[in-house]
PDB file of C-alpha atoms in Angstrom:
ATOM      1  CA  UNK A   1      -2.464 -19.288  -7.044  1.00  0.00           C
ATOM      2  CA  UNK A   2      -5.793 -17.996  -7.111  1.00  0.00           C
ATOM      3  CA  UNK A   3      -6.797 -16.863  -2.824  1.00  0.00           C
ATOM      4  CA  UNK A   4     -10.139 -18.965  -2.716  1.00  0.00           C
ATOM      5  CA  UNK A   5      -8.244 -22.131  -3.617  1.00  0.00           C
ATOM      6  CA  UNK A   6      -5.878 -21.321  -1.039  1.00  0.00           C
ATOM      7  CA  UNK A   7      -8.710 -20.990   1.203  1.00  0.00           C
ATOM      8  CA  UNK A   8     -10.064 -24.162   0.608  1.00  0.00           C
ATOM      9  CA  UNK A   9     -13.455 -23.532  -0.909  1.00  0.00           C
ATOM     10  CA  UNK A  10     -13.380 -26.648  -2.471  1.00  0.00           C
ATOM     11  CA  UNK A  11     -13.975 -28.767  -5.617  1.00  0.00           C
ATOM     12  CA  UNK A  12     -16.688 -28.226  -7.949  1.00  0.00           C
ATOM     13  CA  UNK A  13     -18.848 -30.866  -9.132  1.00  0.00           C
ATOM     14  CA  UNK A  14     -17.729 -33.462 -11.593  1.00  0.00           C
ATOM     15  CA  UNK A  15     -13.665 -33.044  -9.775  1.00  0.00           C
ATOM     16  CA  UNK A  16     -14.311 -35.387  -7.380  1.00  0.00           C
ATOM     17  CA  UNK A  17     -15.668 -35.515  -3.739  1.00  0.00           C
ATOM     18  CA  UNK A  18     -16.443 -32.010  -2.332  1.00  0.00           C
ATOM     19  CA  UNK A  19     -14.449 -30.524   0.666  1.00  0.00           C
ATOM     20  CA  UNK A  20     -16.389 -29.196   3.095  1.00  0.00           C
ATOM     21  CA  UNK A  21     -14.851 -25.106   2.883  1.00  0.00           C
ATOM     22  CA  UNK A  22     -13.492 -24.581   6.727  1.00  0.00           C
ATOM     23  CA  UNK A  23     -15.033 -21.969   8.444  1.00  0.00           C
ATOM     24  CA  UNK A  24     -14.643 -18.297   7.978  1.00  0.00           C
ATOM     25  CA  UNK A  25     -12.036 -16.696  10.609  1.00  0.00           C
ATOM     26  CA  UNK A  26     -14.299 -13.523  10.907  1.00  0.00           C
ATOM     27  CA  UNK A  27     -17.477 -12.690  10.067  1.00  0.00           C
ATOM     28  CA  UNK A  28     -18.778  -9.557   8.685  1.00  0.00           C
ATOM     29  CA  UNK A  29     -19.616  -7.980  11.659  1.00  0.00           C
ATOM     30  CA  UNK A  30     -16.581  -8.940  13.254  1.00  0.00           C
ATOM     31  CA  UNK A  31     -14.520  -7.496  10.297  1.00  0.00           C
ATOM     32  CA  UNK A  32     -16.003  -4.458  10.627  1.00  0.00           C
ATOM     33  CA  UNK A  33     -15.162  -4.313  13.936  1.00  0.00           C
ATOM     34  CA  UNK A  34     -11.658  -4.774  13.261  1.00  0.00           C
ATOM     35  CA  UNK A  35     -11.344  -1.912  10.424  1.00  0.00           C
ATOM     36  CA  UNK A  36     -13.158   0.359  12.916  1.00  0.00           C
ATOM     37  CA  UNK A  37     -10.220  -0.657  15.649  1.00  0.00           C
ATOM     38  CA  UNK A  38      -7.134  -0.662  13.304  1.00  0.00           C
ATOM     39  CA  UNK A  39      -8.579   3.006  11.895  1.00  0.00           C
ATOM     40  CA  UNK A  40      -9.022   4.526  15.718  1.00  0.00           C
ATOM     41  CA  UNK A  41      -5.756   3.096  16.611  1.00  0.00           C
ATOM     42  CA  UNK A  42      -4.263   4.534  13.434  1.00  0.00           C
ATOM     43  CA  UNK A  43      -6.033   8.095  14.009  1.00  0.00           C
ATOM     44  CA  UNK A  44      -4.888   7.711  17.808  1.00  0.00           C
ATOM     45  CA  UNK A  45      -1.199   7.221  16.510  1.00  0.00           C
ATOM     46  CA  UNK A  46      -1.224  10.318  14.367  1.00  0.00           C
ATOM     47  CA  UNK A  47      -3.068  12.186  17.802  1.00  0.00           C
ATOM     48  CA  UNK A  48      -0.362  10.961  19.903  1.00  0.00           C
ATOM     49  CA  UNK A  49       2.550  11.773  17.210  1.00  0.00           C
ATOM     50  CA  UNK A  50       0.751  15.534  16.735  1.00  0.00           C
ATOM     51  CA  UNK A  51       0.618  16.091  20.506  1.00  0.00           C
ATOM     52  CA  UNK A  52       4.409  14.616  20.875  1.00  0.00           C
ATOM     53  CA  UNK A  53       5.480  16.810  18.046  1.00  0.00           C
ATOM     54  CA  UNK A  54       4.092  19.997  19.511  1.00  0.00           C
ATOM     55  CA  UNK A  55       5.361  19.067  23.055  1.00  0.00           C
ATOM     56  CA  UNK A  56       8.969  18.977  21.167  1.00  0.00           C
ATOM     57  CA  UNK A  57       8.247  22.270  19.201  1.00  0.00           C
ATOM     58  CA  UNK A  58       7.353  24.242  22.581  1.00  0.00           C
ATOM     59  CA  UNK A  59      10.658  22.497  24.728  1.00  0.00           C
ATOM     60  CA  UNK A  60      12.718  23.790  21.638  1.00  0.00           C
ATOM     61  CA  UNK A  61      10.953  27.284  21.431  1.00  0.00           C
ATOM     62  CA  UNK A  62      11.912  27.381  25.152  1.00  0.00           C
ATOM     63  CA  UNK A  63      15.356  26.372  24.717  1.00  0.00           C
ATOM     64  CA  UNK A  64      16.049  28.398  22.209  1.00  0.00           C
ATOM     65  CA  UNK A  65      14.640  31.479  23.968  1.00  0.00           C
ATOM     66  CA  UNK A  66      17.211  30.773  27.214  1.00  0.00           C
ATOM     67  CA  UNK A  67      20.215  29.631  24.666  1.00  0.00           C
ATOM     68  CA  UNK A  68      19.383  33.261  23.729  1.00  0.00           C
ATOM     69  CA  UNK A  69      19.459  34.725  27.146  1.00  0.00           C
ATOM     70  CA  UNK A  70      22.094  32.660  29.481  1.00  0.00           C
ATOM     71  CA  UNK A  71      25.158  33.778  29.566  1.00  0.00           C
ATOM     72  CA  UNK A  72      28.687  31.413  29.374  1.00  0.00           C
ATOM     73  CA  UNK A  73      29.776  33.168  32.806  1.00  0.00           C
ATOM     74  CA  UNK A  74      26.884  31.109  34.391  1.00  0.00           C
ATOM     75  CA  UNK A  75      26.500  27.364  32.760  1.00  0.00           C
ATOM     76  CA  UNK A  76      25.149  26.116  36.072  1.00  0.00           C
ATOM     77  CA  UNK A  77      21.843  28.142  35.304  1.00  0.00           C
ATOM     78  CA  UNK A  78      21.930  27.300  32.264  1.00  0.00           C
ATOM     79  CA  UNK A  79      21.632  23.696  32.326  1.00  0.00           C
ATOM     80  CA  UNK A  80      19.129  24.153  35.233  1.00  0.00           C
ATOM     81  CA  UNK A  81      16.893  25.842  32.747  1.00  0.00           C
ATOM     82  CA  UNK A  82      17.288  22.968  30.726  1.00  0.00           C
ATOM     83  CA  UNK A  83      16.271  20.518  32.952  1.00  0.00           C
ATOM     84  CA  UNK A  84      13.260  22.964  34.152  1.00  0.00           C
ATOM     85  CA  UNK A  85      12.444  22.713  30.354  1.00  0.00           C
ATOM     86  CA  UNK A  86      12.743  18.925  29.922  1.00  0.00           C
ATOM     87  CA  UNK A  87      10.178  18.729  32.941  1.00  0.00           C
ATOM     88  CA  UNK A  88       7.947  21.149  31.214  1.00  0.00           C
ATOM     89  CA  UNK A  89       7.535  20.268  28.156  1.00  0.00           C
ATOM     90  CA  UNK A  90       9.027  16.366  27.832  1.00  0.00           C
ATOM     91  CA  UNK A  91       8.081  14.930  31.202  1.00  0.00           C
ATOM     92  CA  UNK A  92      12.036  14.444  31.416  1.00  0.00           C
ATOM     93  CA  UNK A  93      15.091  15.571  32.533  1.00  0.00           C
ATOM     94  CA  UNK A  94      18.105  17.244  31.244  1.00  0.00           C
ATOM     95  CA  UNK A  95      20.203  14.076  31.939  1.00  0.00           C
ATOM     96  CA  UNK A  96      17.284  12.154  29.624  1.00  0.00           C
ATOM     97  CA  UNK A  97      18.741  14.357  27.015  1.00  0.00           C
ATOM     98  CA  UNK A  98      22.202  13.686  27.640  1.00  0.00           C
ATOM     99  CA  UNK A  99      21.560   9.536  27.750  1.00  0.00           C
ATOM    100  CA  UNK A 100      19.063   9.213  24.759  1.00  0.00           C
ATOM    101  CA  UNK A 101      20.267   6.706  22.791  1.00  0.00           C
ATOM    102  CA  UNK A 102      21.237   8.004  19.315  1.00  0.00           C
ATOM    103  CA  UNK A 103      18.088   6.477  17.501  1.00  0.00           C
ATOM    104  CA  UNK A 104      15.709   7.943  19.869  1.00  0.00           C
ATOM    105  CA  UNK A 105      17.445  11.555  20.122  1.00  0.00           C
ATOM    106  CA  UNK A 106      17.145  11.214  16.360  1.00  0.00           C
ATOM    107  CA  UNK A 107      13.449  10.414  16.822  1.00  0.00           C
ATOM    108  CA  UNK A 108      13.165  13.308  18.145  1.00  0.00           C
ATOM    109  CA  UNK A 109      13.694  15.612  14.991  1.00  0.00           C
ATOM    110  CA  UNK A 110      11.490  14.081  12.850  1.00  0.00           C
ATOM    111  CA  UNK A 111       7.560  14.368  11.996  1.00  0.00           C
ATOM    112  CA  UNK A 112       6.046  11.745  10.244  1.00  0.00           C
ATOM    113  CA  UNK A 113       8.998  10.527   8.951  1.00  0.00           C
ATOM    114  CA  UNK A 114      10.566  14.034   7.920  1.00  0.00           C
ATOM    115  CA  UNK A 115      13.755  15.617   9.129  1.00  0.00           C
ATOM    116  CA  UNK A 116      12.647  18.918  11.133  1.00  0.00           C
ATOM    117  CA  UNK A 117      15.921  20.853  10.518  1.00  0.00           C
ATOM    118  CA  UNK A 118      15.099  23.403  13.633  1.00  0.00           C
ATOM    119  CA  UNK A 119      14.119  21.031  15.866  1.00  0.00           C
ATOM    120  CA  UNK A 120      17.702  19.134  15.290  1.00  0.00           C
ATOM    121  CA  UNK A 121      19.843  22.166  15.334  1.00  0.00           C
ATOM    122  CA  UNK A 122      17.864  23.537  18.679  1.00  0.00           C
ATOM    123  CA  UNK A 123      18.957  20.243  20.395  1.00  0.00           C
ATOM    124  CA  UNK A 124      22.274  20.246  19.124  1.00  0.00           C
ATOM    125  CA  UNK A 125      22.852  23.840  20.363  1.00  0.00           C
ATOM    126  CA  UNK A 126      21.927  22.769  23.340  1.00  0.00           C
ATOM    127  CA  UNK A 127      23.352  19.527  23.750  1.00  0.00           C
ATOM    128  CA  UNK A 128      26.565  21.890  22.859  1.00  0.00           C
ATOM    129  CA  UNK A 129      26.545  24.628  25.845  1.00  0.00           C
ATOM    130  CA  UNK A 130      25.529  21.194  28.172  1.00  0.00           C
ATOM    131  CA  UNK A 131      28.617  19.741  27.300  1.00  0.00           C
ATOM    132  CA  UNK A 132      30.511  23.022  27.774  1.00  0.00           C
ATOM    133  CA  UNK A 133      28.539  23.210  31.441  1.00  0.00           C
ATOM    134  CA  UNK A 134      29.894  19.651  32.110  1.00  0.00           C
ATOM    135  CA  UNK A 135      33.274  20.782  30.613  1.00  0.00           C
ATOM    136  CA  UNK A 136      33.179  23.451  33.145  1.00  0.00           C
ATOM    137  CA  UNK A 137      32.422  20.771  35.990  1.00  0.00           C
ATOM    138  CA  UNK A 138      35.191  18.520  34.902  1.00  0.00           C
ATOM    139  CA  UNK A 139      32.942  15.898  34.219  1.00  0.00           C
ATOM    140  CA  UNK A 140      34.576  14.354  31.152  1.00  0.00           C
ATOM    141  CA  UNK A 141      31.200  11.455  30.571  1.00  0.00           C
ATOM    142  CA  UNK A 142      29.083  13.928  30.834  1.00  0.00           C
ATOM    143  CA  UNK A 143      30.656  16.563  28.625  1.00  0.00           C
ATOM    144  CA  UNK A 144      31.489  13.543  26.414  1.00  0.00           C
ATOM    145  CA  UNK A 145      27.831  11.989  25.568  1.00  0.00           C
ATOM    146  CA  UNK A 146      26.418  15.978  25.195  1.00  0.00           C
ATOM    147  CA  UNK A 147      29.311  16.780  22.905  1.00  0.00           C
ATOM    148  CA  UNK A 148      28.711  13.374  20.687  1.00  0.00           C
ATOM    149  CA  UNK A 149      24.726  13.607  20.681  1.00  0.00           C
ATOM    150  CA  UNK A 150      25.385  17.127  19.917  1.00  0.00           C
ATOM    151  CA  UNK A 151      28.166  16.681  16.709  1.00  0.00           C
ATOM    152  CA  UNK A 152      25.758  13.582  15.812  1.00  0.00           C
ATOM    153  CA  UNK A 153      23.048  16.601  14.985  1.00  0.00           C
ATOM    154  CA  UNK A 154      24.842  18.833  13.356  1.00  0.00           C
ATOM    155  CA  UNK A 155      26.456  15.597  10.963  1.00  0.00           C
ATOM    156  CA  UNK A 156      22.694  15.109  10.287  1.00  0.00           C
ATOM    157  CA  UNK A 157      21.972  18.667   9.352  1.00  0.00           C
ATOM    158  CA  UNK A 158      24.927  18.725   6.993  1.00  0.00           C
ATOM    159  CA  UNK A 159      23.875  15.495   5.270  1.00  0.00           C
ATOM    160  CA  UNK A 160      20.511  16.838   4.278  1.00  0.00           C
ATOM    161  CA  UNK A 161      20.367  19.052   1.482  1.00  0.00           C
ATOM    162  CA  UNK A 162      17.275  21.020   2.349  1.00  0.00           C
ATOM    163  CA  UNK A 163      18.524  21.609   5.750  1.00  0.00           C
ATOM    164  CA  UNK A 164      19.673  25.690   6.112  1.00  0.00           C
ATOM    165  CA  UNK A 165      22.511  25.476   8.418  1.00  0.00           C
ATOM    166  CA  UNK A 166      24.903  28.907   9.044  1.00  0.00           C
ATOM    167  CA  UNK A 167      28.189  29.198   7.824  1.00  0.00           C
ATOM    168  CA  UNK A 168      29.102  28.508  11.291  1.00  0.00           C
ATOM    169  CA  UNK A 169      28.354  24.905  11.253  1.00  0.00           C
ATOM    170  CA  UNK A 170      31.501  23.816   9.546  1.00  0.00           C
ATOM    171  CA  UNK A 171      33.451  25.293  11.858  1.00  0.00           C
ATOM    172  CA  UNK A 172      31.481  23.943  15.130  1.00  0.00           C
ATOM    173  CA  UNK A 173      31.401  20.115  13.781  1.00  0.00           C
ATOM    174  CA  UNK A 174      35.204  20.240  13.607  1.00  0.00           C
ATOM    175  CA  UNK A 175      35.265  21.671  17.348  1.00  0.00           C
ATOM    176  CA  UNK A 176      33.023  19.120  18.155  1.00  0.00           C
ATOM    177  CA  UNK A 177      34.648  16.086  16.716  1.00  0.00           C
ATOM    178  CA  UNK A 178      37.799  17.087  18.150  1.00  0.00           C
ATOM    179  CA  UNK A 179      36.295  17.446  21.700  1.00  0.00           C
ATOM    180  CA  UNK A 180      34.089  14.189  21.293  1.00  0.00           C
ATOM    181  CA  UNK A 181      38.300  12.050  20.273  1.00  0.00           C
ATOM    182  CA  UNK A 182      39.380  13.281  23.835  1.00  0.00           C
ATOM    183  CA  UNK A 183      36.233  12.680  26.098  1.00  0.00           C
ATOM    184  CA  UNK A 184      34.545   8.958  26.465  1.00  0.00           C
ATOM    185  CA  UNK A 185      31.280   8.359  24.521  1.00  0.00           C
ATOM    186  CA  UNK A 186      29.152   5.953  24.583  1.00  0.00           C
ATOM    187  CA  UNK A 187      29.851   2.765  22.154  1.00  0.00           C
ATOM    188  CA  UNK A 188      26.268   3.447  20.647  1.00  0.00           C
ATOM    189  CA  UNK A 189      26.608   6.945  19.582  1.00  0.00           C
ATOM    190  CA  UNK A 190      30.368   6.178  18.425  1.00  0.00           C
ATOM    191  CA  UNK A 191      28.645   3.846  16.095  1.00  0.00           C
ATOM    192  CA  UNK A 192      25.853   5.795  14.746  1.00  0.00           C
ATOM    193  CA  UNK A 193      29.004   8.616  14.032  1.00  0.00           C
ATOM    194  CA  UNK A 194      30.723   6.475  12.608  1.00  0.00           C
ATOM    195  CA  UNK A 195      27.827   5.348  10.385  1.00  0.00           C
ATOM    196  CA  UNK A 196      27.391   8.828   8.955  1.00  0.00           C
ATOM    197  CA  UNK A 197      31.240   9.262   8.733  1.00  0.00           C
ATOM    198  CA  UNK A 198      31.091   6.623   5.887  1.00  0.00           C
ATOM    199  CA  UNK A 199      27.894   7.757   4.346  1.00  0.00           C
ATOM    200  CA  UNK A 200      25.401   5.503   5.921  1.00  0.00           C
ATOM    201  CA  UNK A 201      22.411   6.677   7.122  1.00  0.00           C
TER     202      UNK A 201
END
């Protein structure tokens, strides 16, 4: 159906008695307003994702450097750096990371709607050694949603084909899923493993 009928411009002559055409719902200056808001909201969107996405990039560089540098002998340091890290860079904490629901952690690794493959195996790693720090603290819910987020990662870095992941990775998923069986995870993360499990994404 053509649009101006379905706007209701009316009859022409010789069909019958005109219809008055309603009104227009904007006029051309307030269109033009509206395209000048929906484009600076837009251009503000990609500013905010830009800014977000380099915040993530510098927490990662950071965690990376003190994965690097902390030793296994001391996990309570290392999960305070992480936490002095989240405040840094994220405006968060460490036990933000732990509690991120699996969509959001997720979230996380991507950049306008692409998989960053070291920004997802950074977080793993270190969702890993926080579960191992929680391990050490016999804290089983802890150690259990670290472990999960962490395997939930890695599953994601082996289902993308242009992701390089070490020969290692095989080998720390099974760990992983064997750890995350004995500890209590969340019912949302269980789900979103269990999506990937049977190919979904």
């Amino acid at each position: 159906m053509d649009l101006s009928r379905r706007l209701g411009a009316g009859r022409t002559a010789g069909s019958g008695p005109a219809r008055r055409a309603p009104p227009r719902l904007l006029h051309r200056g307030q269109r033009v307003f509206l395209f000048q808001f929906l484009f600076q909201s837009a251009r503000l969107l990609m500013i905010h994702q830009d800014v977000l996405m380099r915040q993530i990039r510098q927490f990662t560089k950071a965690i990376a450097t003190l994965l690097g540098q902390s030793s296994r002998e001391q996990p309570d340091g290392l999960l305070q750096g992480i936490d002095e890290a989240c405040r840094t860079h994220l405006d968060g904490r460490a036990e933000d990371l732990r509690t991120l629901p699996p969509d959001a952690l997720l979230e996380l690794c991507h950049e306008n709607d692409r998989f960053v493959p070291d920004v997802a195996q950074t977080l793993a790693r270190a969702l890993h050694r926080m579960g191992e720090t929680y391990e050490y603290r016999d804290d089983a819910e802890k150690a259990g949603g670290c472990f999960a987020r962490s395997l939930l990662l890695y599953r994601h870095l082996l289902h993308d084909p242009d992701a390089p992941v070490s020969w290692q990775a095989g080998t720390t998923v099974a760990a992983l899923s064997k750890r995350v069986d004995a500890l209590p995870v969340d019912d949302a993360t269980l789900k979103a493993l269990a999506a990937l499990r049977n190919g979904a994404e």
